[in-house]
Amino acid sequence: MLVGLYGGTFDPIHSGHLHAAQAAREELNLSSVHLILSARPGHRSAPAGDTAHRWQMLQLACSASPGLIADDSELQRSGLSYTIDTLIEWTRVHPDALPCWIMGQDAFATLPSWHRWLELMQWCNIVVLRRPGDERVEPEAVQLLCQSHEVDNMDTQKIGQVYRVHRPMLEISATDIRERLKKAEPVKNLLADPVYSYIRQHHLYEYSEKAI
Ligand code: ATP
């Protein structure tokens, strides 16, 4: 059984994330996709949004989207949130499932900077989402990984494969949403309804003189 694990800071979770998770689930026939909130990412800057708010929004978004599960396993651990640790722990708890770690191509290009990155292939398949407008050339180490591990069709009985989702993604980013909210620009059509209401109710990401 293939299961999707989709890690992110989700600051906030937006329609691009939900669309991506559903596209991967459908294309690869994943039984479910766990959206894992990264509490303290080791390979990128700390998120701007409060962890409790990010977790509430993730739960709201997943409860309205069939097959998606909000996962707090990285919140339960102390220290930096390393993917390799999450995968090892996840496999211990779910020995019968084959995890597919889902990530955007921007994140995939940074893979060599991840903690113990070469070991990831022993624990999961990697599923890459093509983000519109992103024409980056992947670093040599990533190209080498793809030469030996990339497949056109996922073998549902194996791990250690790299697969690129064919379906197009939506051009939405959390950075853009936070910028828009700071400038009081509309964001309603970029977010699930309950997430939009939550952000408004708690005045998240708004311009504040105190923050200057
Ligand atoms: P930020 O703009 O703050 O970097 P983000 O929108 O990229 O945020 P993250 O929480 O960092 O969101 O992303 C989690 C994962 O989702 C990453 O692997 C990222 O590449 C991917 N991702 C984010 N937005 C999209 C999108 N619109 N389509 C496909 N993948 C996405």
PDB file of C-alpha atoms and ligand atoms in Angstrom:
ATOM      1  CA  MET A   1       0.000   0.000   0.000  1.00  0.00           C
ATOM      2  CA  LEU A   2       1.445   3.371  -1.049  1.00  0.00           C
ATOM      3  CA  VAL A   3       0.794   6.281   1.316  1.00  0.00           C
ATOM      4  CA  GLY A   4       1.662   9.931   0.648  1.00  0.00           C
ATOM      5  CA  LEU A   5       3.581  12.003   3.193  1.00  0.00           C
ATOM      6  CA  TYR A   6       3.625  15.690   2.343  1.00  0.00           C
ATOM      7  CA  GLY A   7       5.739  17.857   4.622  1.00  0.00           C
ATOM      8  CA  GLY A   8       5.606  21.627   4.776  1.00  0.00           C
ATOM      9  CA  THR A   9       5.586  24.688   6.953  1.00  0.00           C
ATOM     10  CA  PHE A  10       2.052  25.346   5.623  1.00  0.00           C
ATOM     11  CA  ASP A  11       2.322  29.000   6.617  1.00  0.00           C
ATOM     12  CA  PRO A  12      -0.565  29.062   5.753  1.00  0.00           C
ATOM     13  CA  ILE A  13      -1.896  25.907   4.030  1.00  0.00           C
ATOM     14  CA  HIS A  14      -3.339  27.056   0.674  1.00  0.00           C
ATOM     15  CA  SER A  15      -5.267  25.707  -2.318  1.00  0.00           C
ATOM     16  CA  GLY A  16      -1.998  24.965  -4.161  1.00  0.00           C
ATOM     17  CA  HIS A  17      -1.020  22.501  -1.411  1.00  0.00           C
ATOM     18  CA  LEU A  18      -4.477  20.864  -1.365  1.00  0.00           C
ATOM     19  CA  HIS A  19      -4.577  20.567  -5.142  1.00  0.00           C
ATOM     20  CA  ALA A  20      -1.047  19.083  -5.163  1.00  0.00           C
ATOM     21  CA  ALA A  21      -1.885  16.503  -2.484  1.00  0.00           C
ATOM     22  CA  GLN A  22      -5.045  15.415  -4.314  1.00  0.00           C
ATOM     23  CA  ALA A  23      -3.267  15.299  -7.699  1.00  0.00           C
ATOM     24  CA  ALA A  24      -0.538  13.019  -6.283  1.00  0.00           C
ATOM     25  CA  ARG A  25      -3.131  10.879  -4.489  1.00  0.00           C
ATOM     26  CA  GLU A  26      -5.157  10.352  -7.662  1.00  0.00           C
ATOM     27  CA  GLU A  27      -2.248   9.898 -10.071  1.00  0.00           C
ATOM     28  CA  LEU A  28      -0.473   7.331  -7.859  1.00  0.00           C
ATOM     29  CA  ASN A  29      -3.565   5.819  -6.283  1.00  0.00           C
ATOM     30  CA  LEU A  30      -2.254   6.623  -2.788  1.00  0.00           C
ATOM     31  CA  SER A  31      -4.516   5.354  -0.013  1.00  0.00           C
ATOM     32  CA  SER A  32      -4.192   8.720   1.775  1.00  0.00           C
ATOM     33  CA  VAL A  33      -1.876  11.698   2.039  1.00  0.00           C
ATOM     34  CA  HIS A  34      -0.617  12.789   5.465  1.00  0.00           C
ATOM     35  CA  LEU A  35       0.190  16.500   5.537  1.00  0.00           C
ATOM     36  CA  ILE A  36       2.989  16.730   8.094  1.00  0.00           C
ATOM     37  CA  LEU A  37       3.461  20.100   9.743  1.00  0.00           C
ATOM     38  CA  SER A  38       7.132  20.971   9.932  1.00  0.00           C
ATOM     39  CA  ALA A  39       7.585  22.525  13.358  1.00  0.00           C
ATOM     40  CA  ARG A  40      11.277  23.437  13.221  1.00  0.00           C
ATOM     41  CA  PRO A  41      12.581  22.838   9.676  1.00  0.00           C
ATOM     42  CA  GLY A  42      16.292  22.033   9.566  1.00  0.00           C
ATOM     43  CA  HIS A  43      16.856  23.127   5.950  1.00  0.00           C
ATOM     44  CA  ARG A  44      15.006  26.461   5.731  1.00  0.00           C
ATOM     45  CA  SER A  45      14.275  29.584   7.770  1.00  0.00           C
ATOM     46  CA  ALA A  46      11.786  29.456  10.639  1.00  0.00           C
ATOM     47  CA  PRO A  47       8.156  30.006   9.605  1.00  0.00           C
ATOM     48  CA  ALA A  48       6.583  33.412  10.290  1.00  0.00           C
ATOM     49  CA  GLY A  49       3.303  32.002  11.566  1.00  0.00           C
ATOM     50  CA  ASP A  50       2.706  30.675  15.045  1.00  0.00           C
ATOM     51  CA  THR A  51       2.828  26.844  15.159  1.00  0.00           C
ATOM     52  CA  ALA A  52      -0.529  26.545  16.947  1.00  0.00           C
ATOM     53  CA  HIS A  53      -2.253  28.629  14.251  1.00  0.00           C
ATOM     54  CA  ARG A  54      -0.545  26.689  11.421  1.00  0.00           C
ATOM     55  CA  TRP A  55      -1.691  23.433  12.993  1.00  0.00           C
ATOM     56  CA  GLN A  56      -5.300  24.659  13.399  1.00  0.00           C
ATOM     57  CA  MET A  57      -5.399  25.774   9.761  1.00  0.00           C
ATOM     58  CA  LEU A  58      -3.929  22.475   8.553  1.00  0.00           C
ATOM     59  CA  GLN A  59      -6.597  20.538  10.459  1.00  0.00           C
ATOM     60  CA  LEU A  60      -9.384  22.744   9.086  1.00  0.00           C
ATOM     61  CA  ALA A  61      -8.161  22.331   5.501  1.00  0.00           C
ATOM     62  CA  CYS A  62      -7.741  18.540   5.733  1.00  0.00           C
ATOM     63  CA  SER A  63     -11.096  17.957   7.403  1.00  0.00           C
ATOM     64  CA  ALA A  64     -12.741  19.491   4.320  1.00  0.00           C
ATOM     65  CA  SER A  65     -10.671  17.459   1.828  1.00  0.00           C
ATOM     66  CA  PRO A  66     -11.260  13.683   1.515  1.00  0.00           C
ATOM     67  CA  GLY A  67      -8.195  11.433   1.787  1.00  0.00           C
ATOM     68  CA  LEU A  68      -6.017  14.137   3.362  1.00  0.00           C
ATOM     69  CA  ILE A  69      -4.902  13.741   6.984  1.00  0.00           C
ATOM     70  CA  ALA A  70      -3.352  16.464   9.152  1.00  0.00           C
ATOM     71  CA  ASP A  71      -0.316  14.922  10.847  1.00  0.00           C
ATOM     72  CA  ASP A  72       1.355  16.394  13.941  1.00  0.00           C
ATOM     73  CA  SER A  73       4.134  13.800  14.296  1.00  0.00           C
ATOM     74  CA  GLU A  74       6.903  16.411  13.905  1.00  0.00           C
ATOM     75  CA  LEU A  75       5.230  18.620  16.514  1.00  0.00           C
ATOM     76  CA  GLN A  76       5.471  15.763  18.999  1.00  0.00           C
ATOM     77  CA  ARG A  77       9.279  15.606  18.712  1.00  0.00           C
ATOM     78  CA  SER A  78      11.729  18.098  20.182  1.00  0.00           C
ATOM     79  CA  GLY A  79      14.645  19.571  18.221  1.00  0.00           C
ATOM     80  CA  LEU A  80      14.825  20.228  14.471  1.00  0.00           C
ATOM     81  CA  SER A  81      12.291  18.446  12.211  1.00  0.00           C
ATOM     82  CA  TYR A  82      14.449  16.218  10.026  1.00  0.00           C
ATOM     83  CA  THR A  83      12.616  14.275   7.312  1.00  0.00           C
ATOM     84  CA  ILE A  84      14.817  11.213   7.762  1.00  0.00           C
ATOM     85  CA  ASP A  85      13.778  10.946  11.434  1.00  0.00           C
ATOM     86  CA  THR A  86      10.116  11.379  10.499  1.00  0.00           C
ATOM     87  CA  LEU A  87      10.369   8.613   7.899  1.00  0.00           C
ATOM     88  CA  ILE A  88      12.123   6.167  10.208  1.00  0.00           C
ATOM     89  CA  GLU A  89       9.554   6.750  12.939  1.00  0.00           C
ATOM     90  CA  TRP A  90       6.664   6.594  10.468  1.00  0.00           C
ATOM     91  CA  THR A  91       7.879   3.246   9.097  1.00  0.00           C
ATOM     92  CA  ARG A  92       8.165   1.851  12.624  1.00  0.00           C
ATOM     93  CA  VAL A  93       4.531   2.773  13.327  1.00  0.00           C
ATOM     94  CA  HIS A  94       3.216   1.723   9.848  1.00  0.00           C
ATOM     95  CA  PRO A  95       5.323  -1.303   8.831  1.00  0.00           C
ATOM     96  CA  ASP A  96       2.893  -2.391   6.085  1.00  0.00           C
ATOM     97  CA  ALA A  97       2.756   0.906   4.174  1.00  0.00           C
ATOM     98  CA  LEU A  98       5.260   2.186   1.593  1.00  0.00           C
ATOM     99  CA  PRO A  99       5.734   5.934   2.117  1.00  0.00           C
ATOM    100  CA  CYS A 100       5.914   8.354  -0.824  1.00  0.00           C
ATOM    101  CA  TRP A 101       7.464  11.661   0.303  1.00  0.00           C
ATOM    102  CA  ILE A 102       5.818  14.420  -1.766  1.00  0.00           C
ATOM    103  CA  MET A 103       7.595  17.731  -2.446  1.00  0.00           C
ATOM    104  CA  GLY A 104       7.645  20.606  -4.891  1.00  0.00           C
ATOM    105  CA  GLN A 105      10.509  20.815  -7.369  1.00  0.00           C
ATOM    106  CA  ASP A 106      11.855  23.845  -5.473  1.00  0.00           C
ATOM    107  CA  ALA A 107      12.245  21.665  -2.387  1.00  0.00           C
ATOM    108  CA  PHE A 108      13.582  18.744  -4.461  1.00  0.00           C
ATOM    109  CA  ALA A 109      16.380  20.965  -5.806  1.00  0.00           C
ATOM    110  CA  THR A 110      17.535  21.613  -2.226  1.00  0.00           C
ATOM    111  CA  LEU A 111      17.625  17.913  -1.315  1.00  0.00           C
ATOM    112  CA  PRO A 112      21.446  17.666  -0.994  1.00  0.00           C
ATOM    113  CA  SER A 113      21.267  20.153   1.894  1.00  0.00           C
ATOM    114  CA  TRP A 114      18.857  17.932   3.842  1.00  0.00           C
ATOM    115  CA  HIS A 115      20.140  15.979   6.829  1.00  0.00           C
ATOM    116  CA  ARG A 116      21.334  12.479   5.717  1.00  0.00           C
ATOM    117  CA  TRP A 117      19.680  13.044   2.350  1.00  0.00           C
ATOM    118  CA  LEU A 118      21.138  10.022   0.559  1.00  0.00           C
ATOM    119  CA  GLU A 119      19.528   7.728   3.124  1.00  0.00           C
ATOM    120  CA  LEU A 120      16.044   8.994   2.242  1.00  0.00           C
ATOM    121  CA  MET A 121      15.837   6.576  -0.713  1.00  0.00           C
ATOM    122  CA  GLN A 122      16.123   3.634   1.689  1.00  0.00           C
ATOM    123  CA  TRP A 123      12.968   4.746   3.454  1.00  0.00           C
ATOM    124  CA  CYS A 124      10.597   6.138   0.820  1.00  0.00           C
ATOM    125  CA  ASN A 125       9.755   6.976  -2.770  1.00  0.00           C
ATOM    126  CA  ILE A 126      10.124  10.637  -3.686  1.00  0.00           C
ATOM    127  CA  VAL A 127       7.261  12.270  -5.567  1.00  0.00           C
ATOM    128  CA  VAL A 128       8.088  15.609  -7.200  1.00  0.00           C
ATOM    129  CA  LEU A 129       5.506  18.288  -8.080  1.00  0.00           C
ATOM    130  CA  ARG A 130       6.370  20.568 -11.009  1.00  0.00           C
ATOM    131  CA  ARG A 131       5.665  24.151  -9.965  1.00  0.00           C
ATOM    132  CA  PRO A 132       4.567  26.503 -12.755  1.00  0.00           C
ATOM    133  CA  GLY A 133       7.140  29.086 -13.784  1.00  0.00           C
ATOM    134  CA  ASP A 134       9.958  27.190 -12.081  1.00  0.00           C
ATOM    135  CA  GLU A 135      12.501  26.408 -14.811  1.00  0.00           C
ATOM    136  CA  ARG A 136      15.425  25.746 -12.488  1.00  0.00           C
ATOM    137  CA  VAL A 137      18.239  23.395 -13.466  1.00  0.00           C
ATOM    138  CA  GLU A 138      18.574  20.799 -10.737  1.00  0.00           C
ATOM    139  CA  PRO A 139      21.977  20.543  -9.030  1.00  0.00           C
ATOM    140  CA  GLU A 140      24.329  17.837 -10.274  1.00  0.00           C
ATOM    141  CA  ALA A 141      23.843  15.641  -7.186  1.00  0.00           C
ATOM    142  CA  VAL A 142      20.085  15.649  -7.782  1.00  0.00           C
ATOM    143  CA  GLN A 143      20.554  14.869 -11.506  1.00  0.00           C
ATOM    144  CA  LEU A 144      22.730  11.890 -10.549  1.00  0.00           C
ATOM    145  CA  LEU A 145      20.085  10.674  -8.119  1.00  0.00           C
ATOM    146  CA  CYS A 146      17.458  10.904 -10.868  1.00  0.00           C
ATOM    147  CA  GLN A 147      19.653   8.987 -13.340  1.00  0.00           C
ATOM    148  CA  SER A 148      19.624   5.975 -11.058  1.00  0.00           C
ATOM    149  CA  HIS A 149      16.218   6.276  -9.380  1.00  0.00           C
ATOM    150  CA  GLU A 150      13.726   8.144 -11.606  1.00  0.00           C
ATOM    151  CA  VAL A 151      10.877   6.074 -13.068  1.00  0.00           C
ATOM    152  CA  ASP A 152       8.024   6.808 -15.504  1.00  0.00           C
ATOM    153  CA  ASN A 153       5.689   4.390 -13.755  1.00  0.00           C
ATOM    154  CA  MET A 154       5.753   3.824 -10.029  1.00  0.00           C
ATOM    155  CA  ASP A 155       6.169   0.201  -8.903  1.00  0.00           C
ATOM    156  CA  THR A 156       3.630  -0.040  -6.058  1.00  0.00           C
ATOM    157  CA  GLN A 157       5.653  -2.750  -4.269  1.00  0.00           C
ATOM    158  CA  LYS A 158       8.935  -0.809  -3.985  1.00  0.00           C
ATOM    159  CA  ILE A 159      10.621   2.162  -2.380  1.00  0.00           C
ATOM    160  CA  GLY A 160      13.684   4.050  -3.663  1.00  0.00           C
ATOM    161  CA  GLN A 161      11.992   5.521  -6.766  1.00  0.00           C
ATOM    162  CA  VAL A 162      11.738   9.156  -7.889  1.00  0.00           C
ATOM    163  CA  TYR A 163       8.512  10.012  -9.728  1.00  0.00           C
ATOM    164  CA  ARG A 164       7.367  13.335 -11.224  1.00  0.00           C
ATOM    165  CA  VAL A 165       3.626  14.047 -11.095  1.00  0.00           C
ATOM    166  CA  HIS A 166       2.281  14.861 -14.565  1.00  0.00           C
ATOM    167  CA  ARG A 167      -0.710  16.943 -13.515  1.00  0.00           C
ATOM    168  CA  PRO A 168      -0.165  20.698 -13.600  1.00  0.00           C
ATOM    169  CA  MET A 169       0.073  22.537 -10.290  1.00  0.00           C
ATOM    170  CA  LEU A 170      -1.504  25.839  -9.291  1.00  0.00           C
ATOM    171  CA  GLU A 171       0.620  28.978  -9.211  1.00  0.00           C
ATOM    172  CA  ILE A 172       0.047  29.767  -5.537  1.00  0.00           C
ATOM    173  CA  SER A 173       2.647  30.285  -2.819  1.00  0.00           C
ATOM    174  CA  ALA A 174       2.387  30.953   0.905  1.00  0.00           C
ATOM    175  CA  THR A 175       4.914  33.791   0.580  1.00  0.00           C
ATOM    176  CA  ASP A 176       2.605  35.561  -1.882  1.00  0.00           C
ATOM    177  CA  ILE A 177      -0.415  35.021   0.400  1.00  0.00           C
ATOM    178  CA  ARG A 178       1.417  36.472   3.402  1.00  0.00           C
ATOM    179  CA  GLU A 179       2.507  39.479   1.312  1.00  0.00           C
ATOM    180  CA  ARG A 180      -1.030  40.036   0.075  1.00  0.00           C
ATOM    181  CA  LEU A 181      -2.456  39.886   3.592  1.00  0.00           C
ATOM    182  CA  LYS A 182       0.126  42.398   4.780  1.00  0.00           C
ATOM    183  CA  LYS A 183      -0.983  44.755   2.001  1.00  0.00           C
ATOM    184  CA  ALA A 184      -4.698  44.008   2.622  1.00  0.00           C
ATOM    185  CA  GLU A 185      -5.061  42.500  -0.859  1.00  0.00           C
ATOM    186  CA  PRO A 186      -7.634  39.754  -1.606  1.00  0.00           C
ATOM    187  CA  VAL A 187      -6.673  36.134  -0.882  1.00  0.00           C
ATOM    188  CA  LYS A 188     -10.049  34.407  -0.553  1.00  0.00           C
ATOM    189  CA  ASN A 189      -9.759  32.451  -3.816  1.00  0.00           C
ATOM    190  CA  LEU A 190      -6.300  31.111  -2.831  1.00  0.00           C
ATOM    191  CA  LEU A 191      -7.420  29.364   0.371  1.00  0.00           C
ATOM    192  CA  ALA A 192      -9.959  26.780   1.546  1.00  0.00           C
ATOM    193  CA  ASP A 193     -12.990  28.595   3.026  1.00  0.00           C
ATOM    194  CA  PRO A 194     -12.447  27.539   6.665  1.00  0.00           C
ATOM    195  CA  VAL A 195      -8.777  28.565   6.468  1.00  0.00           C
ATOM    196  CA  TYR A 196      -9.722  31.967   5.051  1.00  0.00           C
ATOM    197  CA  SER A 197     -12.249  32.484   7.872  1.00  0.00           C
ATOM    198  CA  TYR A 198      -9.679  31.423  10.485  1.00  0.00           C
ATOM    199  CA  ILE A 199      -7.076  33.889   9.170  1.00  0.00           C
ATOM    200  CA  ARG A 200      -9.625  36.713   9.225  1.00  0.00           C
ATOM    201  CA  GLN A 201     -10.917  35.798  12.673  1.00  0.00           C
ATOM    202  CA  HIS A 202      -7.413  35.761  14.185  1.00  0.00           C
ATOM    203  CA  HIS A 203      -6.041  38.666  12.096  1.00  0.00           C
ATOM    204  CA  LEU A 204      -3.096  36.536  10.951  1.00  0.00           C
ATOM    205  CA  TYR A 205      -0.278  37.903   8.771  1.00  0.00           C
ATOM    206  CA  GLU A 206      -1.752  41.408   8.858  1.00  0.00           C
ATOM    207  CA  TYR A 207       0.350  44.549   8.752  1.00  0.00           C
ATOM    208  CA  SER A 208       1.286  45.560  12.277  1.00  0.00           C
ATOM    209  CA  GLU A 209       3.304  48.598  13.375  1.00  0.00           C
ATOM    210  CA  LYS A 210       4.542  46.533  16.308  1.00  0.00           C
ATOM    211  CA  ALA A 211       6.269  44.167  13.862  1.00  0.00           C
ATOM    212  CA  ILE A 212       8.431  46.918  12.332  1.00  0.00           C
TER     213      ILE A 212
HETATM  214  P1  ATP B   1       6.677  29.540   1.106  1.00  0.00           P
HETATM  215  O1  ATP B   1       6.214  30.450   0.004  1.00  0.00           O
HETATM  216  O2  ATP B   1       6.536  30.088   2.493  1.00  0.00           O
HETATM  217  O3  ATP B   1       8.024  28.905   0.826  1.00  0.00           O
HETATM  218  P2  ATP B   1       5.102  27.342   0.063  1.00  0.00           P
HETATM  219  O4  ATP B   1       3.850  27.864  -0.547  1.00  0.00           O
HETATM  220  O5  ATP B   1       6.211  26.907  -0.870  1.00  0.00           O
HETATM  221  O6  ATP B   1       5.620  28.355   1.138  1.00  0.00           O
HETATM  222  P3  ATP B   1       5.562  25.211   1.943  1.00  0.00           P
HETATM  223  O7  ATP B   1       4.805  24.930   3.170  1.00  0.00           O
HETATM  224  O8  ATP B   1       6.948  25.670   2.075  1.00  0.00           O
HETATM  225  O9  ATP B   1       4.674  26.208   1.034  1.00  0.00           O
HETATM  226  O10 ATP B   1       5.496  23.994   0.944  1.00  0.00           O
HETATM  227  C1  ATP B   1       5.383  22.654   1.316  1.00  0.00           C
HETATM  228  C2  ATP B   1       5.653  21.848   0.078  1.00  0.00           C
HETATM  229  O11 ATP B   1       4.649  22.138  -0.899  1.00  0.00           O
HETATM  230  C3  ATP B   1       6.995  22.153  -0.600  1.00  0.00           C
HETATM  231  O12 ATP B   1       7.530  20.929  -1.045  1.00  0.00           O
HETATM  232  C4  ATP B   1       6.605  23.054  -1.758  1.00  0.00           C
HETATM  233  O13 ATP B   1       7.499  22.902  -2.849  1.00  0.00           O
HETATM  234  C5  ATP B   1       5.237  22.510  -2.120  1.00  0.00           C
HETATM  235  N1  ATP B   1       4.329  23.496  -2.713  1.00  0.00           N
HETATM  236  C6  ATP B   1       4.007  24.686  -2.226  1.00  0.00           C
HETATM  237  N2  ATP B   1       3.121  25.311  -3.032  1.00  0.00           N
HETATM  238  C7  ATP B   1       2.861  24.473  -4.053  1.00  0.00           C
HETATM  239  C8  ATP B   1       2.038  24.538  -5.228  1.00  0.00           C
HETATM  240  N3  ATP B   1       1.311  25.616  -5.534  1.00  0.00           N
HETATM  241  N4  ATP B   1       2.031  23.467  -6.056  1.00  0.00           N
HETATM  242  C9  ATP B   1       2.783  22.378  -5.783  1.00  0.00           C
HETATM  243  N5  ATP B   1       3.586  22.259  -4.700  1.00  0.00           N
HETATM  244  C10 ATP B   1       3.632  23.287  -3.839  1.00  0.00           C
END
